[in-house]
mmCIF file of C-alpha atoms in Angstrom:
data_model
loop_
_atom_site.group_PDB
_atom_site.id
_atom_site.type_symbol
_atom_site.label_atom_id
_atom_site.label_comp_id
_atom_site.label_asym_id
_atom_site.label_seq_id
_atom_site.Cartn_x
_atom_site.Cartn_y
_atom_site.Cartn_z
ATOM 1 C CA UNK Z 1 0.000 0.000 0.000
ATOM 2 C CA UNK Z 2 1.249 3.297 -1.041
ATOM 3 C CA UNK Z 3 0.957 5.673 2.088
ATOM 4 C CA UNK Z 4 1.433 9.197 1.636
ATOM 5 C CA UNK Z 5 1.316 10.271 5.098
ATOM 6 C CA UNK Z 6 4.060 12.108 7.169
ATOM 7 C CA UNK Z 7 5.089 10.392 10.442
ATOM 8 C CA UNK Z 8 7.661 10.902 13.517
ATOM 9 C CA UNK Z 9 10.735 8.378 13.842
ATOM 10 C CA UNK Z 10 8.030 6.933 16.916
ATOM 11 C CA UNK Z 11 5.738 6.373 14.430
ATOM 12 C CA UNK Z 12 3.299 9.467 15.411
ATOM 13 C CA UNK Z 13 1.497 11.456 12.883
ATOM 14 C CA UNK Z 14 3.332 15.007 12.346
ATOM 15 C CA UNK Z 15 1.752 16.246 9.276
ATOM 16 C CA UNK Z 16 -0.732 15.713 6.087
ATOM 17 C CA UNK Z 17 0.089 14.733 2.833
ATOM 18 C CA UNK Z 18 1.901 17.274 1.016
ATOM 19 C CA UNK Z 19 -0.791 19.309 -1.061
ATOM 20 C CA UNK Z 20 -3.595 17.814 1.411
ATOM 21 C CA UNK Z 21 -5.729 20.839 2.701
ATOM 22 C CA UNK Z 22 -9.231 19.428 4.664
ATOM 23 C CA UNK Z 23 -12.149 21.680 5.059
ATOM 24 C CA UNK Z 24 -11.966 20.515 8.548
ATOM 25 C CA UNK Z 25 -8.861 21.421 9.667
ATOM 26 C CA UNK Z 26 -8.867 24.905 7.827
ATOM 27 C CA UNK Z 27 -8.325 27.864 9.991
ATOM 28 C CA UNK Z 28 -5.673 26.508 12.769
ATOM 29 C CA UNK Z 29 -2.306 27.585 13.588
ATOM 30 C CA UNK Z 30 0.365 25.634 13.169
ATOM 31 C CA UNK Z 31 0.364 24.904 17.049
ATOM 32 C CA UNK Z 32 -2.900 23.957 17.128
ATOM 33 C CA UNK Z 33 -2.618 21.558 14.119
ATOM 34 C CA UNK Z 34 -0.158 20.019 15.165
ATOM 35 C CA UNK Z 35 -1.648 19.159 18.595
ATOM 36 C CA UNK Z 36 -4.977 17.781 16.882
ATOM 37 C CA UNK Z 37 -2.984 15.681 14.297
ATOM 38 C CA UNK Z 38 -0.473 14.067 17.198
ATOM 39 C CA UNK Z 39 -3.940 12.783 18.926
ATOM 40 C CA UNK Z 40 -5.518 11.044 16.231
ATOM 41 C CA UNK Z 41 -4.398 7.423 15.234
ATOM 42 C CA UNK Z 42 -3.059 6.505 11.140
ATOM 43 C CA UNK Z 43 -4.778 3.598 9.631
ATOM 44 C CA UNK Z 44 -4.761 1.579 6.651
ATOM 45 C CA UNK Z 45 -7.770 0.147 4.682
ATOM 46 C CA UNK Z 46 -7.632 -2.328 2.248
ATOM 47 C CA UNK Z 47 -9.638 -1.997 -1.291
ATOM 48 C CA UNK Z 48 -13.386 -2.948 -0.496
ATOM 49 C CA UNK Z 49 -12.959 -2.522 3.394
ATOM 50 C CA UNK Z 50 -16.712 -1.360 5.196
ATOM 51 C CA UNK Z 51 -15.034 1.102 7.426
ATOM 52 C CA UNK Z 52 -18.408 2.196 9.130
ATOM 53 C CA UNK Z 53 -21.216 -0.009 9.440
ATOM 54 C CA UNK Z 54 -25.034 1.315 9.317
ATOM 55 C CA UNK Z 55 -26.427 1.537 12.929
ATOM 56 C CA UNK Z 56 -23.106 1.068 14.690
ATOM 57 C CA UNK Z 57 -22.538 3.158 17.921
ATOM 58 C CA UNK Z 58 -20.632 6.565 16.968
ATOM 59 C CA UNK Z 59 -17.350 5.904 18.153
ATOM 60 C CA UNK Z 60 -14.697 6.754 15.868
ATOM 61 C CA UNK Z 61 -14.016 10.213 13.636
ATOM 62 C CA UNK Z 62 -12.484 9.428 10.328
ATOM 63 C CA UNK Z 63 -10.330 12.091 7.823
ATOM 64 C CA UNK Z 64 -9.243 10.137 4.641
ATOM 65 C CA UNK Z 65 -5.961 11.336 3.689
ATOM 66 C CA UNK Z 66 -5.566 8.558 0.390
ATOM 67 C CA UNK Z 67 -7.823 6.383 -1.477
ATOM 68 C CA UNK Z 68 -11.364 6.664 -2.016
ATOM 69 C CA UNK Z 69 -14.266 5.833 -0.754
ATOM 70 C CA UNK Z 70 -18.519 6.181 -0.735
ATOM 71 C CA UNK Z 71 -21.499 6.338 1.940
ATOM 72 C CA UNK Z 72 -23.947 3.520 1.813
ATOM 73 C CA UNK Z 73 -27.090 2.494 3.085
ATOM 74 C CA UNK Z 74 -28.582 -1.035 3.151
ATOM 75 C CA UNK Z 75 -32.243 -0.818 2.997
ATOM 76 C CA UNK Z 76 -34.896 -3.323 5.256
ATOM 77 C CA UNK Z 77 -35.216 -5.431 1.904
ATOM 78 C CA UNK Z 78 -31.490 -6.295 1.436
ATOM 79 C CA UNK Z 79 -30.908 -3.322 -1.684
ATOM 80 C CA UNK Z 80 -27.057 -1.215 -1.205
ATOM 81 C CA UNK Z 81 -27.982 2.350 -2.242
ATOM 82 C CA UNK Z 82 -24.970 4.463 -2.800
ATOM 83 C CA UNK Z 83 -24.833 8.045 -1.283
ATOM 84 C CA UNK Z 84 -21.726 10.433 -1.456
ATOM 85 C CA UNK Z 85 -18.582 10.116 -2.690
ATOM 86 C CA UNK Z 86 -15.225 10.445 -0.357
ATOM 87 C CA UNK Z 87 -12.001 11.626 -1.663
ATOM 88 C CA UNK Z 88 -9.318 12.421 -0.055
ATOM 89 C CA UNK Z 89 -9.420 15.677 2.359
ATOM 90 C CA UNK Z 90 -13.372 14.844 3.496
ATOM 91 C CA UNK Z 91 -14.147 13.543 6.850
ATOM 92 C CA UNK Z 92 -16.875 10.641 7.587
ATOM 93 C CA UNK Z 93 -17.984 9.515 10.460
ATOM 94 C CA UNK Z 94 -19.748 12.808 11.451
ATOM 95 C CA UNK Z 95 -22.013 11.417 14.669
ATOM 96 C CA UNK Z 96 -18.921 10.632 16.523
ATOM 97 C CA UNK Z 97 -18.850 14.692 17.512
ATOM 98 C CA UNK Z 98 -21.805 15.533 18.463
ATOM 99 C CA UNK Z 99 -22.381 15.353 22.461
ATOM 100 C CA UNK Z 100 -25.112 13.143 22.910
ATOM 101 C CA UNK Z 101 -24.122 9.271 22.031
ATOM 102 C CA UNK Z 102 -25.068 8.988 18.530
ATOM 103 C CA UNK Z 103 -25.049 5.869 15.940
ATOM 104 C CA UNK Z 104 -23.995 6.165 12.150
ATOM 105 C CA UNK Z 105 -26.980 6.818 9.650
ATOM 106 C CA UNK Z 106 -24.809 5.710 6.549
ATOM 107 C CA UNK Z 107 -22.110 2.858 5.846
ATOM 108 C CA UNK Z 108 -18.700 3.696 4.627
ATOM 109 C CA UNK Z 109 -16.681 1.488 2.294
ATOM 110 C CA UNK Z 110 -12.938 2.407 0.374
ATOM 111 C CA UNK Z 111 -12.598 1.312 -3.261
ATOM 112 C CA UNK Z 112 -9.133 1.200 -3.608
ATOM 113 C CA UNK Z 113 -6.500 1.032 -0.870
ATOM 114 C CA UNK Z 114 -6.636 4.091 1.548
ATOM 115 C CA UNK Z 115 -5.354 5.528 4.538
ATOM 116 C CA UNK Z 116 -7.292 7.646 7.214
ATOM 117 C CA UNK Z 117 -6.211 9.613 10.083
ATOM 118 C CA UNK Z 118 -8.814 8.403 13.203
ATOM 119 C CA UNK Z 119 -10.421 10.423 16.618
ATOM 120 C CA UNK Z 120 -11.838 7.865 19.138
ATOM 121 C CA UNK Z 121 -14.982 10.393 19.853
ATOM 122 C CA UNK Z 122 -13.947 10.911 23.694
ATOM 123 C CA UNK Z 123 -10.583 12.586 22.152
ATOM 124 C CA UNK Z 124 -12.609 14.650 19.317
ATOM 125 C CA UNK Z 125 -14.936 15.878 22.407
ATOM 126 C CA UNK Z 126 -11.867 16.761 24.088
ATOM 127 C CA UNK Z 127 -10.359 18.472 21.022
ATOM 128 C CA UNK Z 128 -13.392 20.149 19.976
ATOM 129 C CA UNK Z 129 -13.902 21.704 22.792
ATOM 130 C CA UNK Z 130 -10.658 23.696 23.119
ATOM 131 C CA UNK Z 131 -10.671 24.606 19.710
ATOM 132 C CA UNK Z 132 -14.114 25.793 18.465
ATOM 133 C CA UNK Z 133 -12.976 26.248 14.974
ATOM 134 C CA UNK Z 134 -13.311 22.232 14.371
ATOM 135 C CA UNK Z 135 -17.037 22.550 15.145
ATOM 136 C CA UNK Z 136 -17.526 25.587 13.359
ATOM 137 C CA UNK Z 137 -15.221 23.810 9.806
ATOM 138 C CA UNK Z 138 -17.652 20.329 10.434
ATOM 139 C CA UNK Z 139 -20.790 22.469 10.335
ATOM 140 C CA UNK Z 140 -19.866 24.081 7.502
ATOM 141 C CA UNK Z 141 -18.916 20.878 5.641
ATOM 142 C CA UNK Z 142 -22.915 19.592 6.405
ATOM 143 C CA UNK Z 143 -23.943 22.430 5.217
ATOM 144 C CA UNK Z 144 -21.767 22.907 2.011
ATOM 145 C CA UNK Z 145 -21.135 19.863 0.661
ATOM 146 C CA UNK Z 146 -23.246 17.295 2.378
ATOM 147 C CA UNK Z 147 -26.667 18.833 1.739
ATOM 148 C CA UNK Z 148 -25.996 20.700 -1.293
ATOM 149 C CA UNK Z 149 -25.413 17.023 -2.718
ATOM 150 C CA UNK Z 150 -28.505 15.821 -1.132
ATOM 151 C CA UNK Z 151 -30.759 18.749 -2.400
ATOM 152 C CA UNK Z 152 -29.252 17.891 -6.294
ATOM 153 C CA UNK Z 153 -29.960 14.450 -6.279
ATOM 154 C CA UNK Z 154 -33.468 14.956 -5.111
ATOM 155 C CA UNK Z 155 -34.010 17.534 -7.696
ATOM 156 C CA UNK Z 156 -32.389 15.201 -10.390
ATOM 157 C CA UNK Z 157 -34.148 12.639 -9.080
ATOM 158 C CA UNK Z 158 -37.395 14.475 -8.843
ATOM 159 C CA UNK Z 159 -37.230 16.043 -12.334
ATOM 160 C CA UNK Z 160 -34.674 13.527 -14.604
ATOM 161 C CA UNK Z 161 -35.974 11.106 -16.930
ATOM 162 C CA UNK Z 162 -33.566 7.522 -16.310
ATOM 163 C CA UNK Z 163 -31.028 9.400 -19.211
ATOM 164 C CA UNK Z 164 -31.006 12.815 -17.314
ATOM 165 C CA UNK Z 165 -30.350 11.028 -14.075
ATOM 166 C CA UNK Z 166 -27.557 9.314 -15.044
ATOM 167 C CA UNK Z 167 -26.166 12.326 -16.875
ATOM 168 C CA UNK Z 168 -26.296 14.066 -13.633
ATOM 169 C CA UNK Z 169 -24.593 11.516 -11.363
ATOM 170 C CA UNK Z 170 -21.683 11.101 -13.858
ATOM 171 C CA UNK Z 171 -21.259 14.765 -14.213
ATOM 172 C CA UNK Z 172 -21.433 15.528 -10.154
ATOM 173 C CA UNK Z 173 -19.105 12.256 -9.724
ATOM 174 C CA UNK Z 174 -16.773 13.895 -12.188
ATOM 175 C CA UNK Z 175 -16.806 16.979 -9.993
ATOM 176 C CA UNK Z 176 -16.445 14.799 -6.824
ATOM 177 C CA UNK Z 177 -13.774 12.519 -7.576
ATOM 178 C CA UNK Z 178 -12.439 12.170 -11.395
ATOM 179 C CA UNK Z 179 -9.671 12.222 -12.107
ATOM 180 C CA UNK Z 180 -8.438 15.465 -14.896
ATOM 181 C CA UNK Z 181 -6.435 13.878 -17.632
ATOM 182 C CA UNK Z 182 -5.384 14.991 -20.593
ATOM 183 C CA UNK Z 183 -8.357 12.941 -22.538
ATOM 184 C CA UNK Z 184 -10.843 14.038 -20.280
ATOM 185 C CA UNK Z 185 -11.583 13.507 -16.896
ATOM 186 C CA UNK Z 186 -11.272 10.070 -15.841
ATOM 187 C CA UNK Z 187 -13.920 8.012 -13.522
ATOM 188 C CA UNK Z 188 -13.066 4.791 -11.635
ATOM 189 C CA UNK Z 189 -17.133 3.579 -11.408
ATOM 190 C CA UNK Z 190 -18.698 0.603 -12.627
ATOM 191 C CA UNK Z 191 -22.271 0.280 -14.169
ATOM 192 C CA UNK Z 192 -23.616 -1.516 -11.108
ATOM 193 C CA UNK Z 193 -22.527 1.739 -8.905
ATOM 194 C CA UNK Z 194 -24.112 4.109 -11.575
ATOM 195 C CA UNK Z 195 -27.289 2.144 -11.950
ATOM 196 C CA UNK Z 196 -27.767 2.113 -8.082
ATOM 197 C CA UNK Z 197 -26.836 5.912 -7.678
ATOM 198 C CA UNK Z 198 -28.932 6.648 -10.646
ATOM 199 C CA UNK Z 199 -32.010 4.703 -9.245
ATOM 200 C CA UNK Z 200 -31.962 3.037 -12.956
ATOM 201 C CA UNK Z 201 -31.346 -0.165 -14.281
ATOM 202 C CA UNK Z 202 -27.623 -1.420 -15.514
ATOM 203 C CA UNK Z 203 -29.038 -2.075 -18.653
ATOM 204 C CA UNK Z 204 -30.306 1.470 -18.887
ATOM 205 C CA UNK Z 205 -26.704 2.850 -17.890
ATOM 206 C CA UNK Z 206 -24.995 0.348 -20.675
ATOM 207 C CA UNK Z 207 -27.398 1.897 -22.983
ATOM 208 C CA UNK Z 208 -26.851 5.766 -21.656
ATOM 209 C CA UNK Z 209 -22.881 5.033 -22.388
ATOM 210 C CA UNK Z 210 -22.807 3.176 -25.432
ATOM 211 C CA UNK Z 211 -25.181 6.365 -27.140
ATOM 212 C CA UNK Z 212 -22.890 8.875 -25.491
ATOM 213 C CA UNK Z 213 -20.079 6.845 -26.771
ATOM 214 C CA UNK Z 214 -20.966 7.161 -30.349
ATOM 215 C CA UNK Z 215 -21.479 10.533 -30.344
ATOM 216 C CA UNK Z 216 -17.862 11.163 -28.575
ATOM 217 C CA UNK Z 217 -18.852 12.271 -24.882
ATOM 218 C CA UNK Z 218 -17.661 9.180 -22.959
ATOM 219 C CA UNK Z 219 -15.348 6.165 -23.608
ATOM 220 C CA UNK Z 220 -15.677 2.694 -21.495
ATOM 221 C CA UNK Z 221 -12.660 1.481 -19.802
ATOM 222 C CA UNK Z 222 -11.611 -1.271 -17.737
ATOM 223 C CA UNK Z 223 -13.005 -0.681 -13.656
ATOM 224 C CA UNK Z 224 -14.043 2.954 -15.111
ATOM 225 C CA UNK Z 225 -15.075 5.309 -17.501
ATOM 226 C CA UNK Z 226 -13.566 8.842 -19.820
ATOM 227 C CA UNK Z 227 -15.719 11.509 -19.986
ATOM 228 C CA UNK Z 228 -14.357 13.580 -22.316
ATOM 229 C CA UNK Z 229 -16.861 15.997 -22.665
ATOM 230 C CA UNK Z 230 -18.744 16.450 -19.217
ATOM 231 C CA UNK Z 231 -20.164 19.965 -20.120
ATOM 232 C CA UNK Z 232 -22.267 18.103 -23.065
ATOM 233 C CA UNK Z 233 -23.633 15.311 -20.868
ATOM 234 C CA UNK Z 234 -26.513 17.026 -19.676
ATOM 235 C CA UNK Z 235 -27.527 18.701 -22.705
ATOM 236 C CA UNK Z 236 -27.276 14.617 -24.058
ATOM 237 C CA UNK Z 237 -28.994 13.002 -21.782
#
């Protein structure tokens, strides 16, 4: 596993990856960052790991610092639907601040091999507390990012034919978590995930990509896809 994190000859965490700049930690002084970062405990998650599980006690405060990863629920008939995207720089595992004993709403799950920086929740209490700008960062992050996704996928969900609504979810997971290349911008998402974030069928999606393919807008690739014209997408769907 290719770690990109920064850590003291004792094996403590002394800094982020270099170019790394979280939402949550904006704001702090060097003294201050420092302190928060020494606390918090480095681990390692394998491709496919279920970090979080649905309904589990709030224990644990996540920052993902490598890899990727995505929110899930499991509904009472058995069916995964995906939520949000992680990349790295976004925290998960939200409940684990609040004051009152909370569990996780959402499951969380890496896609490739990642690394995340951890707060057991009595130490993110503690830290929180002393340094009000952490509180004031997560809010902000619910606010911006969390429910501004929420309120587009209800309105493309809302207002989308099956073609629109996959449009949209390919253009906000561009956005999200592509990667920019020099063909386009490059998406590591199967069919199955589209299909499930989409609320459409995979044959529907296979259909969606093979019309956009023709007309030059996408191009399949192994474990992903190229969208080399995302701007055009939702005028195409």
């Amino acid at each position: 596993m290719n770690c990109v994190c920064k850590f003291s000859p004792g094996n403590q965490n002394v800094g982020l990856p270099d170019g790394l700049r979280p939402r949550f930690l904006a704001g702090l002084s060097k003294a201050k960052l420092d302190s928060v970062l020494s606390v918090a405990k480095h681990r390692q998650f394998r491709a496919s790991s279920v970090i979080i599980n649905q309904e589990d006690p709030a224990e644990r405060f996540f920052l993902l610092t490598s890899g990727q990863g995505r929110h899930f629920v499991i509904t009472s008939d058995g069916r995964k639907i995906l939520l949000h995207w992680l990349t790295p720089g976004q925290i998960f595992g939200g409940a684990a601040i609040l004051s009152t004993p909370f569990h996780y709403l959402a499951s969380t799950e890496v896609l490739v091999d990642s690394c995340a920086l951890v707060w057991e929740r009595q130490t993110l209490r503690e830290i929180t507390s002393s340094c009000p700008a952490l509180l004031e960062n997560a809010l902000s992050i619910a606010v911006i990012e969390n429910i501004a996704w929420d309120i587009a996928a209800h309105v493309s969900l809302s207002a989308d034919d099956a073609r629109g609504r996959v449009a949209h979810l390919l253009v906000s997971l561009a956005s999200a978590i592509g990667e920019a290349t020099h063909d386009g911008v490059d998406l590591r998402v199967l069919n199955e995930d589209l299909a499930e974030g989409a609320n459409v069928t995979p044959f529907t999606v296979s259909r969606c990509l093979r019309d956009w393919e023709h007309a030059g807008l996408v191009a399949k690739r192994r474990g992903g896809i190229l969208l080399r014209r995302p701007e055009l997408l939702l005028a195409a769907g």
